[in-house]
PDB file of C-alpha atoms and ligand atoms in Angstrom:
ATOM      1  CA  MET C   1     132.835  79.152-205.774  1.00 66.00           C
ATOM      2  CA  ALA C   2     132.290  79.636-209.508  1.00 73.00           C
ATOM      3  CA  PRO C   3     129.374  77.739-211.444  1.00 75.00           C
ATOM      4  CA  LEU C   4     129.905  74.973-213.471  1.00 82.00           C
ATOM      5  CA  PRO C   5     130.499  75.898-217.269  1.00 83.00           C
ATOM      6  CA  GLY C   6     127.106  74.913-218.988  1.00 86.00           C
ATOM      7  CA  SER C   7     125.186  75.005-215.804  1.00 89.00           C
ATOM      8  CA  GLY C   8     123.238  78.265-216.859  1.00 90.00           C
ATOM      9  CA  LEU C   9     122.244  76.495-220.240  1.00 93.00           C
ATOM     10  CA  ALA C  10     121.091  73.348-218.532  1.00 93.00           C
ATOM     11  CA  LYS C  11     119.131  75.345-216.070  1.00 93.00           C
ATOM     12  CA  GLY C  12     117.291  77.182-219.021  1.00 94.00           C
ATOM     13  CA  LEU C  13     116.526  73.723-220.675  1.00 94.00           C
ATOM     14  CA  ALA C  14     114.864  72.677-217.639  1.00 94.00           C
ATOM     15  CA  VAL C  15     112.560  75.615-217.411  1.00 92.00           C
ATOM     16  CA  THR C  16     111.800  74.885-220.974  1.00 92.00           C
ATOM     17  CA  LEU C  17     111.109  71.295-220.686  1.00 92.00           C
ATOM     18  CA  ARG C  18     109.098  72.205-217.539  1.00 90.00           C
ATOM     19  CA  THR C  19     106.944  74.647-219.141  1.00 89.00           C
ATOM     20  CA  MET C  20     106.746  72.659-222.475  1.00 87.00           C
ATOM     21  CA  THR C  21     104.775  69.770-220.412  1.00 87.00           C
ATOM     22  CA  ARG C  22     102.340  72.289-218.773  1.00 87.00           C
ATOM     23  CA  LYS C  23      98.873  72.887-220.234  1.00 84.00           C
ATOM     24  CA  SER C  24      98.778  76.301-222.232  1.00 80.00           C
ATOM     25  CA  VAL C  25      96.624  79.016-220.571  1.00 83.00           C
ATOM     26  CA  THR C  26      96.639  81.155-223.741  1.00 85.00           C
ATOM     27  CA  ALA C  27      93.369  81.302-225.483  1.00 86.00           C
ATOM     28  CA  GLN C  28      93.655  82.317-229.362  1.00 90.00           C
ATOM     29  CA  TYR C  29      90.982  84.988-229.257  1.00 91.00           C
ATOM     30  CA  PRO C  30      89.062  85.618-231.619  1.00 91.00           C
ATOM     31  CA  ASP C  31      88.986  82.056-232.629  1.00 93.00           C
ATOM     32  CA  THR C  32      88.359  81.088-228.982  1.00 91.00           C
ATOM     33  CA  GLN C  33      85.885  83.333-227.231  1.00 90.00           C
ATOM     34  CA  PRO C  34      86.618  83.896-223.574  1.00 90.00           C
ATOM     35  CA  ASP C  35      84.419  82.371-221.021  1.00 88.00           C
ATOM     36  CA  LEU C  36      83.241  85.532-219.215  1.00 88.00           C
ATOM     37  CA  PRO C  37      81.132  86.032-216.054  1.00 87.00           C
ATOM     38  CA  PRO C  38      77.592  87.418-216.807  1.00 80.00           C
ATOM     39  CA  ARG C  39      78.052  90.531-214.934  1.00 85.00           C
ATOM     40  CA  THR C  40      81.364  91.375-216.783  1.00 93.00           C
ATOM     41  CA  ARG C  41      81.745  94.973-217.195  1.00 96.00           C
ATOM     42  CA  GLY C  42      81.831  95.097-221.136  1.00 96.00           C
ATOM     43  CA  VAL C  43      79.737  98.025-222.355  1.00 97.00           C
ATOM     44  CA  ILE C  44      76.722  99.969-220.711  1.00 98.00           C
ATOM     45  CA  GLY C  45      73.280  99.809-222.000  1.00 98.00           C
ATOM     46  CA  LEU C  46      70.459 102.609-221.600  1.00 98.00           C
ATOM     47  CA  PHE C  47      66.716 101.540-220.658  1.00 97.00           C
ATOM     48  CA  GLU C  48      65.548 104.986-221.916  1.00 95.00           C
ATOM     49  CA  GLU C  49      62.094 104.574-220.472  1.00 94.00           C
ATOM     50  CA  ASN C  50      63.137 104.543-217.071  1.00 95.00           C
ATOM     51  CA  CYS C  51      65.506 107.699-217.430  1.00 96.00           C
ATOM     52  CA  THR C  52      63.973 110.932-216.013  1.00 95.00           C
ATOM     53  CA  VAL C  53      67.016 113.110-217.074  1.00 96.00           C
ATOM     54  CA  CYS C  54      67.973 113.845-213.583  1.00 96.00           C
ATOM     55  CA  MET C  55      71.509 114.178-214.698  1.00 96.00           C
ATOM     56  CA  LEU C  56      73.032 112.407-211.568  1.00 97.00           C
ATOM     57  CA  CYS C  57      75.042 110.098-213.714  1.00 98.00           C
ATOM     58  CA  ALA C  58      76.420 112.725-215.871  1.00 98.00           C
ATOM     59  CA  ARG C  59      77.535 114.833-212.744  1.00 97.00           C
ATOM     60  CA  GLU C  60      78.910 111.774-210.823  1.00 98.00           C
ATOM     61  CA  CYS C  61      80.962 110.593-213.841  1.00 98.00           C
ATOM     62  CA  PRO C  62      84.605 110.776-212.876  1.00 98.00           C
ATOM     63  CA  ASP C  63      85.742 111.169-216.616  1.00 97.00           C
ATOM     64  CA  TRP C  64      82.850 113.542-217.503  1.00 97.00           C
ATOM     65  CA  CYS C  65      82.048 111.061-220.513  1.00 98.00           C
ATOM     66  CA  ILE C  66      78.243 110.905-220.034  1.00 98.00           C
ATOM     67  CA  TYR C  67      76.510 113.721-222.775  1.00 98.00           C
ATOM     68  CA  ILE C  68      72.570 114.639-221.869  1.00 98.00           C
ATOM     69  CA  ASP C  69      70.709 116.948-223.701  1.00 97.00           C
ATOM     70  CA  SER C  70      67.044 117.736-222.715  1.00 96.00           C
ATOM     71  CA  HIS C  71      64.160 120.185-222.704  1.00 96.00           C
ATOM     72  CA  LYS C  72      61.023 120.763-220.672  1.00 94.00           C
ATOM     73  CA  GLU C  73      57.629 119.958-221.681  1.00 93.00           C
ATOM     74  CA  THR C  74      54.661 121.002-219.840  1.00 91.00           C
ATOM     75  CA  VAL C  75      51.962 118.329-219.155  1.00 88.00           C
ATOM     76  CA  PRO C  76      48.401 119.443-218.862  1.00 87.00           C
ATOM     77  CA  ALA C  77      46.611 118.923-215.703  1.00 86.00           C
ATOM     78  CA  ALA C  78      45.259 115.333-215.210  1.00 82.00           C
ATOM     79  CA  ALA C  79      41.809 116.938-213.999  1.00 83.00           C
ATOM     80  CA  PRO C  80      39.935 119.998-214.293  1.00 85.00           C
ATOM     81  CA  GLY C  81      41.106 123.060-211.983  1.00 83.00           C
ATOM     82  CA  GLY C  82      44.443 120.720-211.354  1.00 86.00           C
ATOM     83  CA  ARG C  83      47.852 122.231-211.951  1.00 87.00           C
ATOM     84  CA  GLU C  84      49.980 121.703-214.967  1.00 89.00           C
ATOM     85  CA  ARG C  85      53.190 119.790-214.606  1.00 89.00           C
ATOM     86  CA  SER C  86      56.559 120.194-216.258  1.00 90.00           C
ATOM     87  CA  ARG C  87      58.357 117.093-217.144  1.00 90.00           C
ATOM     88  CA  ASN C  88      62.250 116.657-218.834  1.00 92.00           C
ATOM     89  CA  VAL C  89      62.161 115.024-222.250  1.00 94.00           C
ATOM     90  CA  LEU C  90      65.336 113.333-223.352  1.00 96.00           C
ATOM     91  CA  ASP C  91      67.120 114.621-226.442  1.00 97.00           C
ATOM     92  CA  ARG C  92      70.404 113.332-226.422  1.00 98.00           C
ATOM     93  CA  PHE C  93      72.065 110.616-224.149  1.00 98.00           C
ATOM     94  CA  ALA C  94      75.704 109.410-225.340  1.00 98.00           C
ATOM     95  CA  ILE C  95      78.534 107.837-223.695  1.00 98.00           C
ATOM     96  CA  ASP C  96      82.193 108.287-224.870  1.00 98.00           C
ATOM     97  CA  PHE C  97      83.594 104.723-224.165  1.00 98.00           C
ATOM     98  CA  SER C  98      87.103 105.966-225.410  1.00 97.00           C
ATOM     99  CA  LEU C  99      86.996 108.197-222.153  1.00 98.00           C
ATOM    100  CA  CYS C 100      85.141 105.555-219.708  1.00 98.00           C
ATOM    101  CA  MET C 101      87.260 103.900-217.439  1.00 97.00           C
ATOM    102  CA  TYR C 102      84.359 101.102-216.697  1.00 97.00           C
ATOM    103  CA  CYS C 103      84.158 102.234-213.028  1.00 97.00           C
ATOM    104  CA  GLY C 104      80.481 101.696-212.831  1.00 97.00           C
ATOM    105  CA  ILE C 105      79.359 104.766-210.844  1.00 98.00           C
ATOM    106  CA  CYS C 106      76.947 105.862-213.204  1.00 98.00           C
ATOM    107  CA  ILE C 107      75.168 102.333-213.052  1.00 97.00           C
ATOM    108  CA  GLU C 108      75.322 102.562-209.221  1.00 97.00           C
ATOM    109  CA  VAL C 109      73.855 106.180-208.757  1.00 98.00           C
ATOM    110  CA  CYS C 110      71.176 106.001-211.271  1.00 98.00           C
ATOM    111  CA  PRO C 111      68.134 106.046-208.970  1.00 96.00           C
ATOM    112  CA  PHE C 112      65.632 104.884-211.680  1.00 95.00           C
ATOM    113  CA  ASP C 113      67.205 101.624-213.104  1.00 94.00           C
ATOM    114  CA  ALA C 114      68.154 103.178-216.546  1.00 97.00           C
ATOM    115  CA  LEU C 115      71.597 102.026-216.779  1.00 98.00           C
ATOM    116  CA  PHE C 116      73.027  98.346-216.821  1.00 97.00           C
ATOM    117  CA  TRP C 117      76.250  96.405-217.455  1.00 97.00           C
ATOM    118  CA  SER C 118      76.234  93.972-220.509  1.00 96.00           C
ATOM    119  CA  PRO C 119      79.140  91.669-220.992  1.00 95.00           C
ATOM    120  CA  GLU C 120      79.695  92.755-224.755  1.00 95.00           C
ATOM    121  CA  PHE C 121      83.141  93.837-225.481  1.00 95.00           C
ATOM    122  CA  GLU C 122      83.635  93.422-228.950  1.00 95.00           C
ATOM    123  CA  TYR C 123      83.179  97.268-230.173  1.00 97.00           C
ATOM    124  CA  ALA C 124      86.585  98.358-230.998  1.00 96.00           C
ATOM    125  CA  GLU C 125      86.621 100.987-233.663  1.00 96.00           C
ATOM    126  CA  THR C 126      89.398 102.301-236.090  1.00 97.00           C
ATOM    127  CA  ASP C 127      88.163 105.973-235.890  1.00 97.00           C
ATOM    128  CA  ILE C 128      88.007 107.005-232.068  1.00 97.00           C
ATOM    129  CA  ARG C 129      84.919 109.150-232.535  1.00 97.00           C
ATOM    130  CA  ASP C 130      82.765 105.949-233.288  1.00 98.00           C
ATOM    131  CA  LEU C 131      83.313 105.281-229.576  1.00 98.00           C
ATOM    132  CA  THR C 132      80.936 107.715-228.658  1.00 98.00           C
ATOM    133  CA  HIS C 133      77.676 105.516-228.331  1.00 98.00           C
ATOM    134  CA  GLU C 134      74.358 107.586-228.605  1.00 98.00           C
ATOM    135  CA  ARG C 135      71.201 106.688-227.399  1.00 97.00           C
ATOM    136  CA  ASP C 136      70.170 104.484-230.164  1.00 97.00           C
ATOM    137  CA  LYS C 137      73.149 102.328-229.780  1.00 98.00           C
ATOM    138  CA  LEU C 138      73.118 102.232-226.057  1.00 98.00           C
ATOM    139  CA  ARG C 139      69.313 101.076-226.192  1.00 97.00           C
ATOM    140  CA  GLU C 140      70.600  98.384-228.594  1.00 97.00           C
ATOM    141  CA  TRP C 141      73.195  97.333-225.938  1.00 97.00           C
ATOM    142  CA  MET C 142      70.102  96.521-223.563  1.00 97.00           C
ATOM    143  CA  TRP C 143      69.266  93.312-225.517  1.00 96.00           C
ATOM    144  CA  THR C 144      72.771  91.894-224.489  1.00 95.00           C
ATOM    145  CA  VAL C 145      72.122  92.442-220.700  1.00 95.00           C
ATOM    146  CA  PRO C 146      71.426  89.289-218.960  1.00 93.00           C
ATOM    147  CA  ALA C 147      68.363  88.786-216.754  1.00 90.00           C
ATOM    148  CA  PRO C 148      69.054  89.371-213.068  1.00 85.00           C
ATOM    149  CA  PRO C 149      69.860  86.268-211.032  1.00 83.00           C
ATOM    150  CA  ALA C 150      66.854  84.351-209.671  1.00 86.00           C
ATOM    151  CA  LEU C 151      65.711  85.194-206.235  1.00 85.00           C
ATOM    152  CA  ASP C 152      66.071  83.094-203.115  1.00 89.00           C
ATOM    153  CA  PRO C 153      63.011  80.763-203.130  1.00 87.00           C
ATOM    154  CA  GLY C 154      61.622  82.271-199.874  1.00 89.00           C
ATOM    155  CA  ALA C 155      62.546  86.194-200.773  1.00 89.00           C
ATOM    156  CA  GLU C 156      59.830  88.615-200.875  1.00 87.00           C
ATOM    157  CA  GLU C 157      58.612  89.782-204.063  1.00 84.00           C
ATOM    158  CA  PRO C 158      60.518  93.049-205.285  1.00 84.00           C
ATOM    159  CA  LYS C 159      58.093  95.948-204.900  1.00 88.00           C
ATOM    160  CA  GLU C 160      58.529  97.254-208.269  1.00 83.00           C
ATOM    161  CA  ILE C 161      57.254  93.652-209.748  1.00 86.00           C
ATOM    162  CA  ALA C 162      54.344  93.465-207.157  1.00 88.00           C
ATOM    163  CA  ALA C 163      53.376  97.164-208.484  1.00 92.00           C
ATOM    164  CA  ALA C 164      53.480  96.134-212.196  1.00 91.00           C
ATOM    165  CA  ARG C 165      51.659  92.657-211.480  1.00 91.00           C
ATOM    166  CA  LYS C 166      48.830  95.035-210.240  1.00 92.00           C
ATOM    167  CA  THR C 167      48.993  97.282-212.623  1.00 93.00           C
ATOM    168  CA  ALA C 168      48.625  94.651-215.359  1.00 94.00           C
ATOM    169  CA  GLU C 169      45.737  92.799-213.636  1.00 92.00           C
ATOM    170  CA  LYS C 170      43.873  95.952-213.081  1.00 92.00           C
ATOM    171  CA  LEU C 171      44.251  96.468-217.114  1.00 92.00           C
ATOM    172  CA  ALA C 172      43.399  93.159-217.826  1.00 91.00           C
ATOM    173  CA  ALA C 173      40.242  93.603-215.662  1.00 89.00           C
ATOM    174  CA  ALA C 174      39.310  96.866-217.350  1.00 87.00           C
ATOM    175  CA  GLN C 175      39.815  95.442-220.661  1.00 84.00           C
ATOM    176  CA  ALA C 176      37.749  92.126-220.010  1.00 78.00           C
ATOM    177  CA  PRO C 177      34.401  91.738-221.728  1.00 74.00           C
ATOM    178  CA  PRO C 178      31.170  91.821-219.345  1.00 70.00           C
ATOM    179  CA  ALA C 179      30.455  88.453-218.230  1.00 65.00           C
ATOM    180  CA  GLU C 180      27.280  87.248-219.881  1.00 67.00           C
ATOM    181  CA  PRO C 181      23.778  86.389-218.116  1.00 63.00           C
ATOM    182  CA  THR C 182      23.803  82.825-217.135  1.00 62.00           C
ATOM    183  CA  GLU C 183      20.667  81.128-218.568  1.00 62.00           C
ATOM    184  CA  PRO C 184      18.202  80.367-215.987  1.00 59.00           C
ATOM    185  CA  GLN C 185      18.228  76.547-214.908  1.00 57.00           C
ATOM    186  CA  GLU C 186      15.358  74.206-215.139  1.00 56.00           C
ATOM    187  CA  GLY C 187      13.056  74.340-212.255  1.00 50.00           C
ATOM    188  CA  GLU C 188      14.475  77.922-211.392  1.00 49.00           C
ATOM    189  CA  SER C 189      11.801  80.776-211.423  1.00 43.00           C
TER     190      SER C 189
HETATM  191  S1  SF4 U   1      81.532 103.715-215.950  1.00 95.77           S
HETATM  192 FE1  SF4 U   1      82.466 105.337-214.741  1.00 95.77          FE
HETATM  193  S2  SF4 U   1      83.702 106.417-216.349  1.00 95.77           S
HETATM  194 FE2  SF4 U   1      82.236 105.174-217.622  1.00 95.77          FE
HETATM  195  S3  SF4 U   1      80.538 106.241-217.888  1.00 95.77           S
HETATM  196 FE3  SF4 U   1      80.057 105.429-215.908  1.00 95.77          FE
HETATM  197  S4  SF4 U   1      80.529 106.905-214.475  1.00 95.77           S
HETATM  198 FE4  SF4 U   1      81.773 107.208-216.361  1.00 95.77          FE
HETATM  199  S1  SF4 U   2      70.962 108.949-213.433  1.00 95.77           S
HETATM  200 FE1  SF4 U   2      69.530 107.220-214.521  1.00 95.77          FE
HETATM  201  S2  SF4 U   2      67.642 108.621-214.738  1.00 95.77           S
HETATM  202 FE2  SF4 U   2      69.202 110.042-214.214  1.00 95.77          FE
HETATM  203  S3  SF4 U   2      69.931 110.852-216.237  1.00 95.77           S
HETATM  204 FE3  SF4 U   2      71.298 109.306-215.724  1.00 95.77          FE
HETATM  205  S4  SF4 U   2      70.319 107.469-216.701  1.00 95.77           S
HETATM  206 FE4  SF4 U   2      68.749 109.039-216.626  1.00 95.77          FE
END
């Protein structure tokens, strides 16, 4: 049976009316900032002090967009008669965010907790070369990394925190002034 003349128009108007009465889901960015979850994959921060230049992140990155340069330095023996050691010193650490696909593999594979996700995403550039963030910029992103979620009340203290606390206590004890001798009390000989 042929459709009634004008039924298509009526259907279209019905859809329009239905949609008009629904709440809009479009956010007017940038006037309205999106409410993102704290673990959003926005940008990667580098905590340089933890990086041992093991190169694992650069090797595992599927896009080959992590650039690391380093050199070796000789560390003198800790005790007389001991052996000298060599260690890697970071010269360059950069991530090209124009190639990065935000897979998170570099963060997952880093054995020393040197890379972190930050939810910051407002770093668009007009020149693609500016999307290569060098180590200083990657370090700046660390300030925007949210604190880790709180542990369960009965959870065991993480071993890194326990070790850091013990070291801090040892340092504090070593720096504390020696205890003053107590005055002899009346009646004491
Ligand atoms: S998130 Fe993925 S693509 Fe981006 S730098 Fe890390 S490993 Fe490479
Ligand atoms: S995997 Fe971690 S420690 Fe190794 S080079 Fe990358 S950031 Fe540094």
